[in-house]
Tab-separated table of C-alpha atoms in Angstrom:
chain	number	residue	atom	x	y	z
A	1	MET	CA	-30.858	16.735	6.293
A	2	ARG	CA	-30.407	16.019	2.580
A	3	ALA	CA	-28.170	13.295	1.162
A	4	MET	CA	-27.271	11.745	-2.193
A	5	VAL	CA	-27.941	8.043	-1.598
A	6	LEU	CA	-26.715	4.938	-3.424
A	7	ALA	CA	-29.564	2.423	-3.116
A	8	ALA	CA	-28.201	-0.486	-5.174
A	9	PRO	CA	-25.080	-1.565	-7.098
A	10	ARG	CA	-24.310	0.740	-10.040
A	11	ALA	CA	-27.493	2.761	-9.460
A	12	ARG	CA	-27.684	6.524	-9.904
A	13	LEU	CA	-27.525	8.440	-6.648
A	14	GLN	CA	-30.856	9.847	-5.492
A	15	MET	CA	-31.401	12.937	-3.347
A	16	GLU	CA	-33.247	12.035	-0.134
A	17	GLU	CA	-34.622	14.005	2.785
A	18	ARG	CA	-33.776	12.327	6.092
A	19	ALA	CA	-34.193	13.055	9.756
A	20	ASP	CA	-31.160	14.833	11.170
A	21	PRO	CA	-28.813	12.178	12.628
A	22	ILE	CA	-28.050	12.145	16.351
A	23	PRO	CA	-24.457	11.361	17.387
A	24	GLY	CA	-23.956	8.512	19.833
A	25	GLU	CA	-21.276	7.785	22.402
A	26	GLY	CA	-17.941	9.267	21.304
A	27	GLN	CA	-19.426	10.752	18.139
A	28	ILE	CA	-19.943	14.194	16.660
A	29	ARG	CA	-22.325	15.521	14.035
A	30	VAL	CA	-20.795	17.718	11.359
A	31	ARG	CA	-22.565	20.162	9.071
A	32	VAL	CA	-20.807	19.509	5.764
A	33	SER	CA	-19.459	22.512	3.874
A	34	ALA	CA	-17.438	20.607	1.238
A	35	CYS	CA	-16.851	16.988	0.233
A	36	GLY	CA	-14.246	15.994	-2.312
A	37	VAL	CA	-15.095	13.461	-5.016
A	38	CYS	CA	-12.564	10.642	-4.916
A	39	ARG	CA	-11.946	7.782	-7.324
A	40	THR	CA	-12.754	5.434	-4.448
A	41	ASP	CA	-16.297	6.849	-4.558
A	42	LEU	CA	-16.469	5.506	-8.107
A	43	HIS	CA	-15.365	2.085	-6.871
A	44	VAL	CA	-18.235	2.188	-4.359
A	45	VAL	CA	-20.830	3.356	-6.897
A	46	ASP	CA	-19.615	0.836	-9.486
A	47	ALA	CA	-19.712	-2.016	-6.914
A	48	GLU	CA	-16.013	-2.759	-7.365
A	49	LEU	CA	-15.438	-3.049	-3.602
A	50	PRO	CA	-16.710	-5.996	-1.540
A	51	ASP	CA	-19.430	-6.025	1.116
A	52	ILE	CA	-21.048	-2.683	0.325
A	53	ARG	CA	-24.127	-2.139	2.460
A	54	TYR	CA	-27.097	-0.435	0.826
A	55	PRO	CA	-28.366	2.182	1.033
A	56	ILE	CA	-25.115	4.116	1.545
A	57	VAL	CA	-24.151	7.782	1.284
A	58	PRO	CA	-20.728	8.025	-0.422
A	59	GLY	CA	-18.025	10.610	0.244
A	60	HIS	CA	-14.989	10.657	2.526
A	61	GLU	CA	-13.114	13.911	1.904
A	62	ILE	CA	-15.272	15.929	4.266
A	63	VAL	CA	-14.812	19.429	5.642
A	64	GLY	CA	-17.394	20.914	7.974
A	65	ARG	CA	-18.297	22.332	11.374
A	66	VAL	CA	-19.217	20.402	14.501
A	67	ASP	CA	-22.866	21.208	15.246
A	68	LEU	CA	-23.807	18.501	17.770
A	69	ILE	CA	-21.690	16.496	20.207
A	70	GLY	CA	-22.493	13.084	21.651
A	71	PRO	CA	-21.644	11.839	25.156
A	72	ASN	CA	-18.013	11.537	26.268
A	73	VAL	CA	-16.413	13.720	23.603
A	74	ALA	CA	-13.761	16.100	24.922
A	75	MET	CA	-11.568	16.759	21.867
A	76	HIS	CA	-13.995	18.906	19.834
A	77	ALA	CA	-16.227	21.878	20.560
A	78	LEU	CA	-19.305	23.208	18.808
A	79	GLY	CA	-18.295	25.234	15.768
A	80	ASP	CA	-14.881	23.607	15.335
A	81	ARG	CA	-13.883	23.036	11.717
A	82	VAL	CA	-12.885	19.411	11.199
A	83	GLY	CA	-11.907	17.048	8.405
A	84	ILE	CA	-13.323	13.524	8.178
A	85	PRO	CA	-11.261	10.982	6.206
A	86	TRP	CA	-11.752	7.500	4.707
A	87	LEU	CA	-10.795	5.595	7.867
A	88	GLY	CA	-13.703	6.213	10.215
A	89	PHE	CA	-13.198	3.718	13.045
A	90	THR	CA	-10.806	1.011	14.210
A	91	CYS	CA	-11.329	-1.556	16.951
A	92	GLY	CA	-8.156	-0.797	18.927
A	93	ASN	CA	-7.910	-4.438	20.000
A	94	CYS	CA	-6.751	-6.516	17.051
A	95	ARG	CA	-3.099	-7.320	16.440
A	96	PHE	CA	-2.715	-4.592	13.843
A	97	CYS	CA	-4.182	-1.882	16.055
A	98	ARG	CA	-2.005	-2.967	18.971
A	99	GLU	CA	1.123	-2.938	16.803
A	100	GLY	CA	0.589	0.574	15.415
A	101	MET	CA	-0.922	-0.511	12.087
A	102	GLU	CA	-4.500	0.661	12.560
A	103	ASN	CA	-4.771	1.121	8.792
A	104	LEU	CA	-4.902	-2.710	8.628
A	105	CYS	CA	-7.455	-3.122	11.442
A	106	ASP	CA	-9.488	-6.335	11.269
A	107	ARG	CA	-12.766	-4.574	12.142
A	108	PRO	CA	-12.636	-1.097	10.623
A	109	LEU	CA	-15.368	1.229	9.404
A	110	PHE	CA	-14.851	3.382	6.331
A	111	THR	CA	-16.556	6.693	5.678
A	112	GLY	CA	-18.803	6.587	2.635
A	113	TYR	CA	-18.370	2.827	2.256
A	114	THR	CA	-19.364	0.987	5.431
A	115	ARG	CA	-20.800	4.056	7.182
A	116	ASP	CA	-22.588	7.032	5.646
A	117	GLY	CA	-20.347	9.720	4.229
A	118	GLY	CA	-20.255	13.311	3.110
A	119	TYR	CA	-22.437	13.566	-0.004
A	120	ALA	CA	-24.901	15.164	2.406
A	121	THR	CA	-25.636	18.254	4.459
A	122	HIS	CA	-24.753	16.421	7.703
A	123	VAL	CA	-22.657	13.430	8.713
A	124	VAL	CA	-21.985	11.629	11.995
A	125	ALA	CA	-18.376	10.658	12.713
A	126	ASP	CA	-16.287	9.057	15.430
A	127	ALA	CA	-14.759	12.037	17.226
A	128	ARG	CA	-11.353	10.314	17.309
A	129	TYR	CA	-11.288	10.184	13.509
A	130	ALA	CA	-12.061	13.838	12.832
A	131	PHE	CA	-8.980	15.993	12.278
A	132	PRO	CA	-8.907	19.569	13.636
A	133	LEU	CA	-8.422	21.903	10.640
A	134	GLY	CA	-8.213	25.298	12.281
A	135	GLU	CA	-9.354	28.386	10.388
A	136	ALA	CA	-6.676	28.789	7.692
A	137	GLY	CA	-7.631	27.893	4.150
A	138	ASP	CA	-10.814	27.524	2.117
A	139	ASP	CA	-13.166	24.585	2.743
A	140	VAL	CA	-13.251	23.526	-0.928
A	141	ALA	CA	-9.476	23.709	-1.249
A	142	LEU	CA	-8.974	21.638	1.909
A	143	ALA	CA	-11.408	18.829	1.061
A	144	PRO	CA	-9.120	16.863	-1.337
A	145	LEU	CA	-6.426	16.767	1.328
A	146	LEU	CA	-8.620	14.394	3.382
A	147	CYS	CA	-7.988	11.419	1.071
A	148	ALA	CA	-6.088	12.342	-2.085
A	149	GLY	CA	-3.635	14.158	0.144
A	150	LEU	CA	-3.501	11.634	2.979
A	151	ILE	CA	-3.152	8.531	0.813
A	152	GLY	CA	-0.774	10.475	-1.390
A	153	TRP	CA	1.372	11.284	1.629
A	154	ARG	CA	1.424	7.680	2.842
A	155	SER	CA	2.405	6.459	-0.625
A	156	LEU	CA	5.148	9.082	-0.842
A	157	VAL	CA	6.567	7.946	2.500
A	158	LEU	CA	6.511	4.322	1.313
A	159	ALA	CA	8.321	5.347	-1.867
A	160	GLY	CA	11.349	6.008	0.333
A	161	GLU	CA	14.050	8.554	-0.355
A	162	ALA	CA	13.608	8.408	-4.125
A	163	GLU	CA	15.244	11.387	-5.809
A	164	ARG	CA	13.680	10.653	-9.215
A	165	LEU	CA	9.999	9.951	-8.612
A	166	GLY	CA	7.413	8.826	-11.146
A	167	ILE	CA	3.712	9.582	-10.618
A	168	TYR	CA	1.320	7.509	-12.725
A	169	GLY	CA	-2.088	9.166	-12.882
A	170	PHE	CA	-1.952	12.921	-12.392
A	171	GLY	CA	-5.342	13.534	-10.816
A	172	ALA	CA	-6.324	14.604	-7.322
A	173	ALA	CA	-3.651	12.632	-5.430
A	174	GLY	CA	-0.958	13.041	-8.060
A	175	HIS	CA	-1.162	16.825	-8.235
A	176	ILE	CA	-0.993	17.128	-4.431
A	177	VAL	CA	1.880	14.685	-3.951
A	178	ALA	CA	3.872	16.271	-6.770
A	179	GLN	CA	3.897	19.568	-4.881
A	180	VAL	CA	5.168	17.935	-1.692
A	181	ALA	CA	7.797	15.957	-3.616
A	182	VAL	CA	9.065	19.077	-5.416
A	183	TRP	CA	9.191	20.934	-2.079
A	184	GLN	CA	11.292	18.059	-0.730
A	185	GLY	CA	13.748	18.515	-3.600
A	186	ARG	CA	12.770	15.470	-5.676
A	187	SER	CA	12.577	15.362	-9.471
A	188	VAL	CA	8.994	14.520	-10.421
A	189	HIS	CA	8.089	12.668	-13.623
A	190	ALA	CA	4.342	12.744	-14.384
A	191	PHE	CA	2.621	10.025	-16.421
A	192	THR	CA	-0.883	10.604	-17.784
A	193	ARG	CA	-3.285	9.149	-20.322
A	194	ARG	CA	-1.910	9.571	-23.824
A	195	GLY	CA	-2.983	12.925	-25.199
A	196	ASP	CA	-3.979	14.437	-21.848
A	197	ALA	CA	-2.238	17.734	-22.496
A	198	ALA	CA	-4.113	19.541	-19.710
A	199	ALA	CA	-2.865	17.169	-16.996
A	200	GLN	CA	0.666	17.248	-18.423
A	201	ASP	CA	0.631	21.047	-18.473
A	202	LEU	CA	-0.599	21.092	-14.864
A	203	ALA	CA	2.227	18.740	-13.874
A	204	ARG	CA	4.823	21.044	-15.425
A	205	ARG	CA	3.265	24.103	-13.763
A	206	LEU	CA	3.567	22.315	-10.418
A	207	GLY	CA	7.262	21.627	-10.951
A	208	ALA	CA	7.487	18.286	-12.770
A	209	VAL	CA	10.705	18.001	-14.770
A	210	TRP	CA	9.053	15.639	-17.265
A	211	ALA	CA	5.474	14.856	-18.280
A	212	GLY	CA	4.311	12.330	-20.836
A	213	ALA	CA	2.117	9.331	-21.590
A	214	SER	CA	2.031	6.368	-19.234
A	215	ASP	CA	3.473	4.026	-21.871
A	216	GLU	CA	6.572	6.205	-22.306
A	217	ILE	CA	9.850	5.670	-20.475
A	218	PRO	CA	11.891	8.707	-19.423
A	219	ASP	CA	15.528	8.952	-20.456
A	220	THR	CA	16.735	8.515	-16.858
A	221	PRO	CA	15.581	5.491	-14.804
A	222	LEU	CA	13.369	6.350	-11.837
A	223	ASP	CA	14.261	5.592	-8.230
A	224	ALA	CA	10.604	4.919	-7.409
A	225	ALA	CA	7.152	5.217	-8.917
A	226	ILE	CA	3.694	5.653	-7.402
A	227	ILE	CA	0.620	4.439	-9.287
A	228	TYR	CA	-2.626	6.303	-8.573
A	229	ALA	CA	-4.551	5.290	-11.690
A	230	PRO	CA	-6.544	2.060	-11.099
A	231	ALA	CA	-5.057	0.392	-14.172
A	232	GLY	CA	-3.197	-2.884	-13.596
A	233	GLU	CA	-1.293	-2.564	-16.880
A	234	LEU	CA	0.644	0.322	-15.337
A	235	VAL	CA	2.442	-2.043	-12.935
A	236	PRO	CA	4.754	-3.614	-15.542
A	237	ALA	CA	5.115	-0.204	-17.189
A	238	ALA	CA	6.317	1.309	-13.916
A	239	LEU	CA	8.635	-1.631	-13.233
A	240	ARG	CA	10.237	-1.019	-16.624
A	241	ALA	CA	10.785	2.622	-15.696
A	242	VAL	CA	12.487	2.120	-12.320
A	243	ARG	CA	16.152	1.339	-11.788
A	244	LYS	CA	17.644	-1.735	-10.143
A	245	GLY	CA	16.580	-1.738	-6.498
A	246	GLY	CA	13.744	0.668	-7.339
A	247	ARG	CA	10.288	0.560	-5.815
A	248	VAL	CA	6.781	0.685	-7.296
A	249	VAL	CA	3.970	1.693	-4.934
A	250	CYS	CA	0.354	0.864	-5.824
A	251	ALA	CA	-1.681	3.509	-4.024
A	252	GLY	CA	-5.283	2.714	-4.936
A	253	ILE	CA	-7.823	0.651	-2.994
A	254	HIS	CA	-8.888	-1.040	-6.225
A	255	MET	CA	-7.051	-1.798	-9.460
A	256	SER	CA	-7.845	-3.782	-12.573
A	257	ASP	CA	-6.019	-7.088	-12.901
A	258	ILE	CA	-2.262	-6.868	-13.314
A	259	PRO	CA	-1.250	-8.576	-16.560
A	260	SER	CA	1.401	-11.260	-16.655
A	261	PHE	CA	4.897	-9.861	-17.011
A	262	PRO	CA	8.377	-11.394	-17.228
A	263	TYR	CA	10.226	-11.920	-13.974
A	264	GLN	CA	13.069	-9.879	-15.460
A	265	LEU	CA	11.056	-6.720	-14.725
A	266	LEU	CA	10.973	-7.507	-11.010
A	267	TRP	CA	14.433	-9.005	-10.745
A	268	GLN	CA	17.470	-7.085	-9.464
A	269	GLU	CA	15.695	-6.315	-6.190
A	270	ARG	CA	12.943	-4.122	-7.546
A	271	GLN	CA	10.055	-3.944	-5.071
A	272	LEU	CA	6.299	-3.893	-5.649
A	273	ILE	CA	4.158	-2.833	-2.663
A	274	SER	CA	0.660	-1.539	-1.959
A	275	VAL	CA	-0.810	1.129	0.282
A	276	ALA	CA	-3.867	0.372	2.401
A	277	ASN	CA	-5.922	3.157	3.983
A	278	LEU	CA	-4.172	5.505	6.415
A	279	THR	CA	-3.448	5.999	10.075
A	280	ARG	CA	-4.426	8.980	12.186
A	281	GLN	CA	-0.731	9.782	12.496
A	282	ASP	CA	-0.522	9.984	8.695
A	283	GLY	CA	-3.244	12.603	8.861
A	284	LEU	CA	-1.572	14.645	11.573
A	285	ASP	CA	1.776	14.492	9.769
A	286	PHE	CA	0.420	15.465	6.362
A	287	LEU	CA	-1.875	18.244	7.568
A	288	SER	CA	1.184	19.743	9.249
A	289	ILE	CA	3.379	19.336	6.149
A	290	ALA	CA	0.873	20.624	3.559
A	291	PRO	CA	0.998	24.332	4.528
A	292	GLN	CA	4.778	24.199	4.901
A	293	ALA	CA	5.037	22.800	1.372
A	294	GLY	CA	2.638	25.436	0.063
A	295	VAL	CA	0.250	22.814	-1.286
A	296	HIS	CA	-2.405	24.341	-3.527
A	297	THR	CA	-5.236	22.130	-4.704
A	298	GLU	CA	-6.632	22.524	-8.205
A	299	THR	CA	-10.386	22.224	-7.561
A	300	THR	CA	-13.713	22.655	-9.304
A	301	ALA	CA	-16.776	22.998	-7.070
A	302	PHE	CA	-20.220	21.633	-7.910
A	303	PRO	CA	-23.559	21.653	-6.062
A	304	LEU	CA	-24.443	18.438	-4.245
A	305	ASP	CA	-27.287	17.551	-6.608
A	306	ARG	CA	-24.817	17.231	-9.505
A	307	ALA	CA	-22.988	14.325	-7.848
A	308	ASN	CA	-23.934	11.833	-10.575
A	309	GLU	CA	-22.673	14.137	-13.308
A	310	VAL	CA	-19.401	14.723	-11.457
A	311	LEU	CA	-18.846	10.981	-10.979
A	312	ASP	CA	-19.401	10.472	-14.713
A	313	MET	CA	-16.856	13.187	-15.472
A	314	LEU	CA	-14.329	11.574	-13.140
A	315	ARG	CA	-14.940	8.157	-14.707
A	316	ASN	CA	-14.277	9.640	-18.158
A	317	GLY	CA	-11.117	11.498	-17.160
A	318	GLN	CA	-12.719	14.940	-17.498
A	319	ILE	CA	-11.728	16.353	-14.093
A	320	LEU	CA	-8.512	18.363	-13.852
A	321	GLY	CA	-7.180	18.176	-10.308
A	322	ALA	CA	-10.081	17.456	-7.946
A	323	ALA	CA	-13.857	17.931	-7.924
A	324	VAL	CA	-15.620	19.019	-4.746
A	325	LEU	CA	-19.324	18.932	-3.859
A	326	LYS	CA	-20.904	21.746	-1.851
A	327	PRO	CA	-24.223	20.965	-0.110
């Protein structure tokens, strides 16, 4: 197999030839056909997440075919197309797992962070954490659904029944969630970097009723806002934009420090909450909803050996929609 490997903090990924991995008990091996490039991959490469083990193969928006099955796997067959997400394993025994909150498991494994991911020709996964994808849809188009879509869906659910919804950061997750929100009958307000006309135009094409810079405030207060950009200064901005009793959802795994802000912004029962990871039920729910909502991902495909270049483009805000690597 071939893989793009991160050998040290903030190093450039290097292409390596490795022996083909062998799946163990309850595992499958997947031949990767597409792997989305997620902002969380940047947090791994830039050493912004704790306890990264090196060397590590990033990537957790994986679409591929099962090509080898380990012992005691009954839910997948050779040739099945599956999707492998960020959450790659949970213990099943801790309090959070027992109480239906496996996304908060005390002993989890994460694809492309604490176990090797999809910037490779092959990946081994826990069979329980590989979603059946069926045969409808293109591999590249499906890949961003495995994180941008799943985390986007969880954040949308946590935003509640908001009729007027703000989306801060109109990248991979934002452009997917906007489509679901419009399908649900919500009014979407898209917030981008100042001057990002391409992202604002995309938002309007996907049904947003308003698109502007993240430091602007729309004429009508929002019922809720979701922040996908990893910029802490957006938290007080979003709190200013939501109505009394409104909710701000922080959807990223990492964010720069939130600046001090006056209590007045939080007062009147505004809520500030975060999203952590996903559950398998989130995946099943969203992958059922996405075709009903007619979700179309805006993607640009790149060969695997251009992973470093693609990460640089993402870091600099030069990706419209989502980037996807093809081994």
